[in-house]
mmCIF file of C-alpha atoms in Angstrom:
data_model
loop_
_atom_site.group_PDB
_atom_site.id
_atom_site.type_symbol
_atom_site.label_atom_id
_atom_site.label_comp_id
_atom_site.label_asym_id
_atom_site.label_seq_id
_atom_site.Cartn_x
_atom_site.Cartn_y
_atom_site.Cartn_z
ATOM 1 C CA MET R 8 5.794 24.189 -21.217
ATOM 2 C CA THR R 9 4.210 22.016 -23.353
ATOM 3 C CA LYS R 10 0.669 22.767 -24.689
ATOM 4 C CA ILE R 11 -1.955 20.942 -22.664
ATOM 5 C CA GLU R 12 -4.512 21.748 -25.762
ATOM 6 C CA SER R 13 -1.686 20.479 -28.325
ATOM 7 C CA ALA R 14 -1.021 17.696 -26.437
ATOM 8 C CA PHE R 15 -4.327 15.935 -26.031
ATOM 9 C CA SER R 16 -7.197 15.291 -27.747
ATOM 10 C CA GLY R 17 -11.021 16.820 -26.807
ATOM 11 C CA VAL R 18 -9.396 18.938 -24.583
ATOM 12 C CA MET R 19 -12.329 20.501 -22.782
ATOM 13 C CA VAL R 20 -12.632 24.710 -21.608
ATOM 14 C CA CYS R 21 -14.604 25.066 -18.684
ATOM 15 C CA PRO R 22 -15.820 28.217 -17.284
ATOM 16 C CA GLY R 23 -18.122 26.678 -14.449
ATOM 17 C CA ASP R 24 -18.122 23.674 -12.164
ATOM 18 C CA ILE R 25 -17.268 20.591 -13.581
ATOM 19 C CA TRP R 26 -17.914 16.995 -12.667
ATOM 20 C CA VAL R 27 -16.200 13.450 -13.192
ATOM 21 C CA ALA R 28 -18.084 10.059 -13.585
ATOM 22 C CA ASP R 29 -16.912 6.513 -14.093
ATOM 23 C CA TYR R 30 -19.594 4.039 -15.600
ATOM 24 C CA THR R 31 -17.310 1.373 -16.341
ATOM 25 C CA GLU R 32 -17.992 -0.602 -13.581
ATOM 26 C CA GLN R 33 -21.670 0.002 -14.026
ATOM 27 C CA THR R 34 -22.156 -0.421 -17.993
ATOM 28 C CA LYS R 35 -19.305 -3.372 -18.133
ATOM 29 C CA GLY R 36 -22.334 -5.764 -18.514
ATOM 30 C CA PHE R 37 -24.050 -3.851 -21.617
ATOM 31 C CA PRO R 38 -23.441 -4.615 -24.941
ATOM 32 C CA LYS R 39 -20.367 -2.994 -26.375
ATOM 33 C CA CYS R 40 -22.108 0.247 -28.556
ATOM 34 C CA GLU R 41 -23.435 1.053 -24.917
ATOM 35 C CA ARG R 42 -21.004 0.659 -22.659
ATOM 36 C CA LYS R 43 -19.486 4.014 -21.004
ATOM 37 C CA GLY R 44 -16.377 4.922 -19.281
ATOM 38 C CA VAL R 45 -14.645 8.282 -17.454
ATOM 39 C CA THR R 46 -17.434 11.361 -18.889
ATOM 40 C CA ILE R 47 -16.135 14.484 -17.589
ATOM 41 C CA GLN R 48 -19.552 17.355 -17.919
ATOM 42 C CA GLU R 49 -20.611 20.762 -16.981
ATOM 43 C CA MET R 50 -23.605 19.783 -14.936
ATOM 44 C CA PRO R 51 -24.427 16.980 -12.233
ATOM 45 C CA PHE R 52 -25.112 13.589 -13.082
ATOM 46 C CA VAL R 53 -28.312 12.033 -12.520
ATOM 47 C CA ASP R 54 -27.357 8.078 -12.403
ATOM 48 C CA ILE R 55 -23.998 7.974 -10.742
ATOM 49 C CA ALA R 56 -22.152 9.222 -7.653
ATOM 50 C CA ALA R 57 -19.254 12.012 -9.115
ATOM 51 C CA PHE R 58 -16.513 13.923 -8.260
ATOM 52 C CA HIS R 59 -16.849 17.905 -7.899
ATOM 53 C CA LEU R 60 -14.862 20.689 -8.732
ATOM 54 C CA GLN R 61 -16.622 23.419 -7.699
ATOM 55 C CA ASN R 62 -15.554 26.788 -9.426
ATOM 56 C CA PRO R 63 -17.482 29.943 -8.608
ATOM 57 C CA SER R 64 -14.645 32.594 -9.480
ATOM 58 C CA ARG R 65 -15.202 31.456 -13.167
ATOM 59 C CA THR R 66 -11.576 30.425 -13.453
ATOM 60 C CA GLU R 67 -11.351 29.184 -17.316
ATOM 61 C CA ILE R 68 -10.377 25.631 -16.708
ATOM 62 C CA LEU R 69 -8.532 22.866 -19.250
ATOM 63 C CA ALA R 70 -9.986 19.671 -18.358
ATOM 64 C CA VAL R 71 -8.198 16.718 -19.983
ATOM 65 C CA ASN R 72 -9.959 13.136 -20.371
ATOM 66 C CA PHE R 73 -6.633 10.456 -20.658
ATOM 67 C CA GLU R 74 -9.340 7.487 -21.406
ATOM 68 C CA CYS R 75 -9.840 9.396 -24.520
ATOM 69 C CA ASN R 76 -5.780 10.142 -24.858
ATOM 70 C CA LYS R 77 -4.422 6.716 -24.488
ATOM 71 C CA GLY R 78 -2.024 7.049 -27.003
ATOM 72 C CA PHE R 79 -0.145 9.372 -24.883
ATOM 73 C CA PHE R 80 0.594 7.086 -22.482
ATOM 74 C CA PRO R 81 4.045 5.055 -23.428
ATOM 75 C CA GLU R 82 3.438 1.266 -22.691
ATOM 76 C CA GLY R 83 4.068 0.255 -18.489
ATOM 77 C CA VAL R 84 3.019 4.155 -17.509
ATOM 78 C CA GLN R 85 -0.542 3.662 -15.589
ATOM 79 C CA ASP R 86 -2.667 6.482 -16.547
ATOM 80 C CA CYS R 87 -5.561 7.888 -13.866
ATOM 81 C CA GLU R 88 -8.576 9.626 -14.620
ATOM 82 C CA CYS R 89 -7.868 13.461 -15.794
ATOM 83 C CA MET R 90 -5.949 16.110 -15.728
ATOM 84 C CA PHE R 91 -7.280 19.777 -14.728
ATOM 85 C CA ARG R 92 -5.530 23.177 -15.332
ATOM 86 C CA PRO R 93 -6.356 27.102 -15.389
ATOM 87 C CA LYS R 94 -6.654 28.076 -18.666
ATOM 88 C CA ASN R 95 -3.892 30.911 -19.155
ATOM 89 C CA VAL R 96 -1.735 30.005 -16.555
ATOM 90 C CA GLY R 97 1.982 28.825 -16.026
ATOM 91 C CA LYS R 98 1.734 28.721 -12.476
ATOM 92 C CA GLY R 99 -1.072 28.084 -10.433
ATOM 93 C CA TRP R 100 -2.151 24.283 -10.103
ATOM 94 C CA LEU R 101 -2.580 21.271 -11.549
ATOM 95 C CA LEU R 102 -5.087 18.884 -10.373
ATOM 96 C CA LEU R 103 -5.134 15.122 -11.729
ATOM 97 C CA CYS R 104 -7.856 13.199 -10.157
ATOM 98 C CA GLU R 105 -8.521 9.131 -10.230
ATOM 99 C CA LEU R 106 -12.214 7.805 -9.125
ATOM 100 C CA LYS R 107 -12.644 4.575 -7.644
ATOM 101 C CA TYR R 108 -15.931 2.910 -6.807
ATOM 102 C CA CYS R 109 -15.682 0.094 -5.127
ATOM 103 C CA LYS R 110 -16.932 -1.207 -1.594
ATOM 104 C CA TYR R 111 -16.152 0.218 2.080
ATOM 105 C CA ASP R 112 -13.760 -3.102 2.482
ATOM 106 C CA ASN R 113 -11.996 -2.565 -0.685
ATOM 107 C CA ILE R 114 -11.266 1.095 -0.380
ATOM 108 C CA ALA R 115 -7.562 0.465 0.999
ATOM 109 C CA THR R 116 -6.734 -2.143 -2.241
ATOM 110 C CA ASN R 117 -8.546 0.519 -4.234
ATOM 111 C CA ALA R 118 -6.227 3.515 -3.072
ATOM 112 C CA ASP R 119 -3.214 1.594 -3.559
ATOM 113 C CA LYS R 120 -4.136 1.518 -6.859
ATOM 114 C CA ALA R 121 -5.257 4.701 -7.263
ATOM 115 C CA TYR R 122 -2.079 6.300 -5.869
ATOM 116 C CA SER R 123 0.148 4.194 -8.334
ATOM 117 C CA GLN R 124 -1.834 5.720 -11.351
ATOM 118 C CA LEU R 125 -1.608 9.029 -10.206
ATOM 119 C CA ILE R 126 2.296 8.656 -9.598
ATOM 120 C CA ASP R 127 2.633 7.559 -12.862
ATOM 121 C CA THR R 128 0.799 9.685 -14.798
ATOM 122 C CA TRP R 129 2.434 13.072 -12.427
ATOM 123 C CA LYS R 130 5.988 11.812 -13.695
ATOM 124 C CA LEU R 131 5.157 11.681 -17.170
ATOM 125 C CA LEU R 132 3.368 15.078 -17.042
ATOM 126 C CA ASP R 133 6.618 16.358 -15.053
ATOM 127 C CA GLY R 134 9.538 14.562 -17.790
ATOM 128 C CA LYS R 135 7.435 16.508 -20.626
ATOM 129 C CA GLY R 136 7.231 20.172 -19.229
ATOM 130 C CA PHE R 137 3.146 20.177 -18.629
ATOM 131 C CA TYR R 138 3.225 22.562 -16.139
ATOM 132 C CA ASP R 139 6.397 25.092 -13.964
ATOM 133 C CA ARG R 140 7.401 22.645 -11.566
ATOM 134 C CA LYS R 141 8.984 25.435 -9.069
ATOM 135 C CA HIS R 142 5.758 27.978 -9.475
ATOM 136 C CA CYS R 143 3.053 25.631 -10.002
ATOM 137 C CA LYS R 144 1.070 23.711 -6.948
ATOM 138 C CA VAL R 145 0.603 20.133 -8.753
ATOM 139 C CA PHE R 146 -2.043 17.630 -6.595
ATOM 140 C CA LEU R 147 -2.992 14.152 -6.630
ATOM 141 C CA ASN R 148 -6.537 13.089 -5.865
ATOM 142 C CA ILE R 149 -8.216 10.260 -5.176
ATOM 143 C CA SER R 150 -12.018 10.840 -5.185
ATOM 144 C CA VAL R 151 -14.752 7.510 -3.698
ATOM 145 C CA PRO R 152 -17.809 9.264 -4.584
ATOM 146 C CA GLU R 153 -20.128 6.562 -3.396
ATOM 147 C CA HIS R 154 -18.746 7.500 0.420
ATOM 148 C CA GLU R 155 -19.130 11.537 0.687
ATOM 149 C CA TYR R 156 -20.196 11.594 4.381
ATOM 150 C CA ASP R 157 -18.908 8.172 6.106
ATOM 151 C CA LEU R 158 -15.351 7.771 4.522
ATOM 152 C CA SER R 159 -13.784 11.141 3.268
ATOM 153 C CA PRO R 160 -11.196 11.833 3.312
ATOM 154 C CA PHE R 161 -9.876 8.821 2.250
ATOM 155 C CA LEU R 162 -5.925 9.476 2.505
ATOM 156 C CA GLY R 163 -5.694 7.584 5.599
ATOM 157 C CA PHE R 164 -5.287 4.366 2.772
ATOM 158 C CA VAL R 165 -2.958 6.274 1.054
ATOM 159 C CA GLY R 166 1.137 6.870 1.842
ATOM 160 C CA ASN R 167 2.098 7.666 5.521
ATOM 161 C CA GLN R 168 2.493 11.035 6.055
ATOM 162 C CA ASP R 169 6.521 10.646 5.746
ATOM 163 C CA GLU R 170 6.125 10.311 2.100
ATOM 164 C CA GLN R 171 3.601 12.806 1.659
ATOM 165 C CA LEU R 172 5.906 15.496 3.311
ATOM 166 C CA THR R 173 8.743 14.307 1.058
ATOM 167 C CA TYR R 174 6.736 14.839 -1.892
ATOM 168 C CA ARG R 175 5.487 18.081 -0.778
ATOM 169 C CA LYS R 176 8.851 19.261 -0.138
ATOM 170 C CA LYS R 177 10.944 18.259 -2.694
ATOM 171 C CA TYR R 178 7.777 18.315 -5.677
ATOM 172 C CA LYS R 179 5.451 20.823 -4.476
ATOM 173 C CA LEU R 180 2.971 17.867 -4.889
ATOM 174 C CA HIS R 181 -0.261 17.033 -2.202
ATOM 175 C CA LEU R 182 -1.929 14.422 -1.633
ATOM 176 C CA LEU R 183 -5.591 14.964 -1.185
ATOM 177 C CA GLY R 184 -8.440 11.789 -0.809
ATOM 178 C CA VAL R 185 -11.728 13.930 -1.353
ATOM 179 C CA ASN R 186 -14.866 13.745 -3.638
ATOM 180 C CA SER R 187 -15.148 17.760 -4.072
ATOM 181 C CA VAL R 188 -12.658 20.435 -4.583
ATOM 182 C CA LEU R 189 -12.928 24.238 -4.763
ATOM 183 C CA VAL R 190 -10.630 26.447 -7.246
ATOM 184 C CA VAL R 191 -11.295 30.027 -5.217
ATOM 185 C CA SER R 192 -8.885 31.317 -8.245
ATOM 186 C CA SER R 193 -6.225 30.086 -11.390
ATOM 187 C CA GLY R 194 -3.684 30.207 -8.230
ATOM 188 C CA ILE R 195 -5.581 28.541 -5.598
ATOM 189 C CA LEU R 196 -7.312 25.371 -4.644
ATOM 190 C CA MET R 197 -9.124 24.367 -1.681
ATOM 191 C CA THR R 198 -10.472 21.045 -0.060
ATOM 192 C CA VAL R 199 -14.202 21.326 0.286
ATOM 193 C CA ARG R 200 -15.235 19.200 3.882
ATOM 194 C CA PRO R 201 -18.374 17.292 3.819
ATOM 195 C CA GLN R 202 -21.348 19.631 6.166
ATOM 196 C CA ILE R 203 -23.029 17.119 8.402
#
């Protein structure tokens, strides 16, 4: 199995909660030196909505920002924003996440693009042996952080039920559309439903 720490630069080891935000659209009009992109951190963001990986179990998680690893992706292969996996487990789970900041009317279009990016990234990682396919559940998640309570889950915009079942049965691939995921342990992830 290919080691994440040696294949990517800037791999973070996070023992607690993780937040991911993408400042690309928010800062695109700024001078080049002030622009930001995908940011992964271990504290909540105060100026932008974000995806939240809740980790009350304090499982050590490897976090990879693909924006900092563009050279890993061959020409023509789309990448998603980031990847997470428990540090000391070859089995367990692997989570790929793509964030989209968009208006309600654009969610379906953006979800199609995000789905394509997630599938491309997953195929590349699968082909390079980054996880044990027989014993690892892979989750592909689309997050639309600005629409937490009224539009989650977003999975209704992505793939039909037959396609989702095919990926689950054939590849142990789970499609998600949430803004928060709960790490129960190094072997279990759960979606977090918003409370109203």
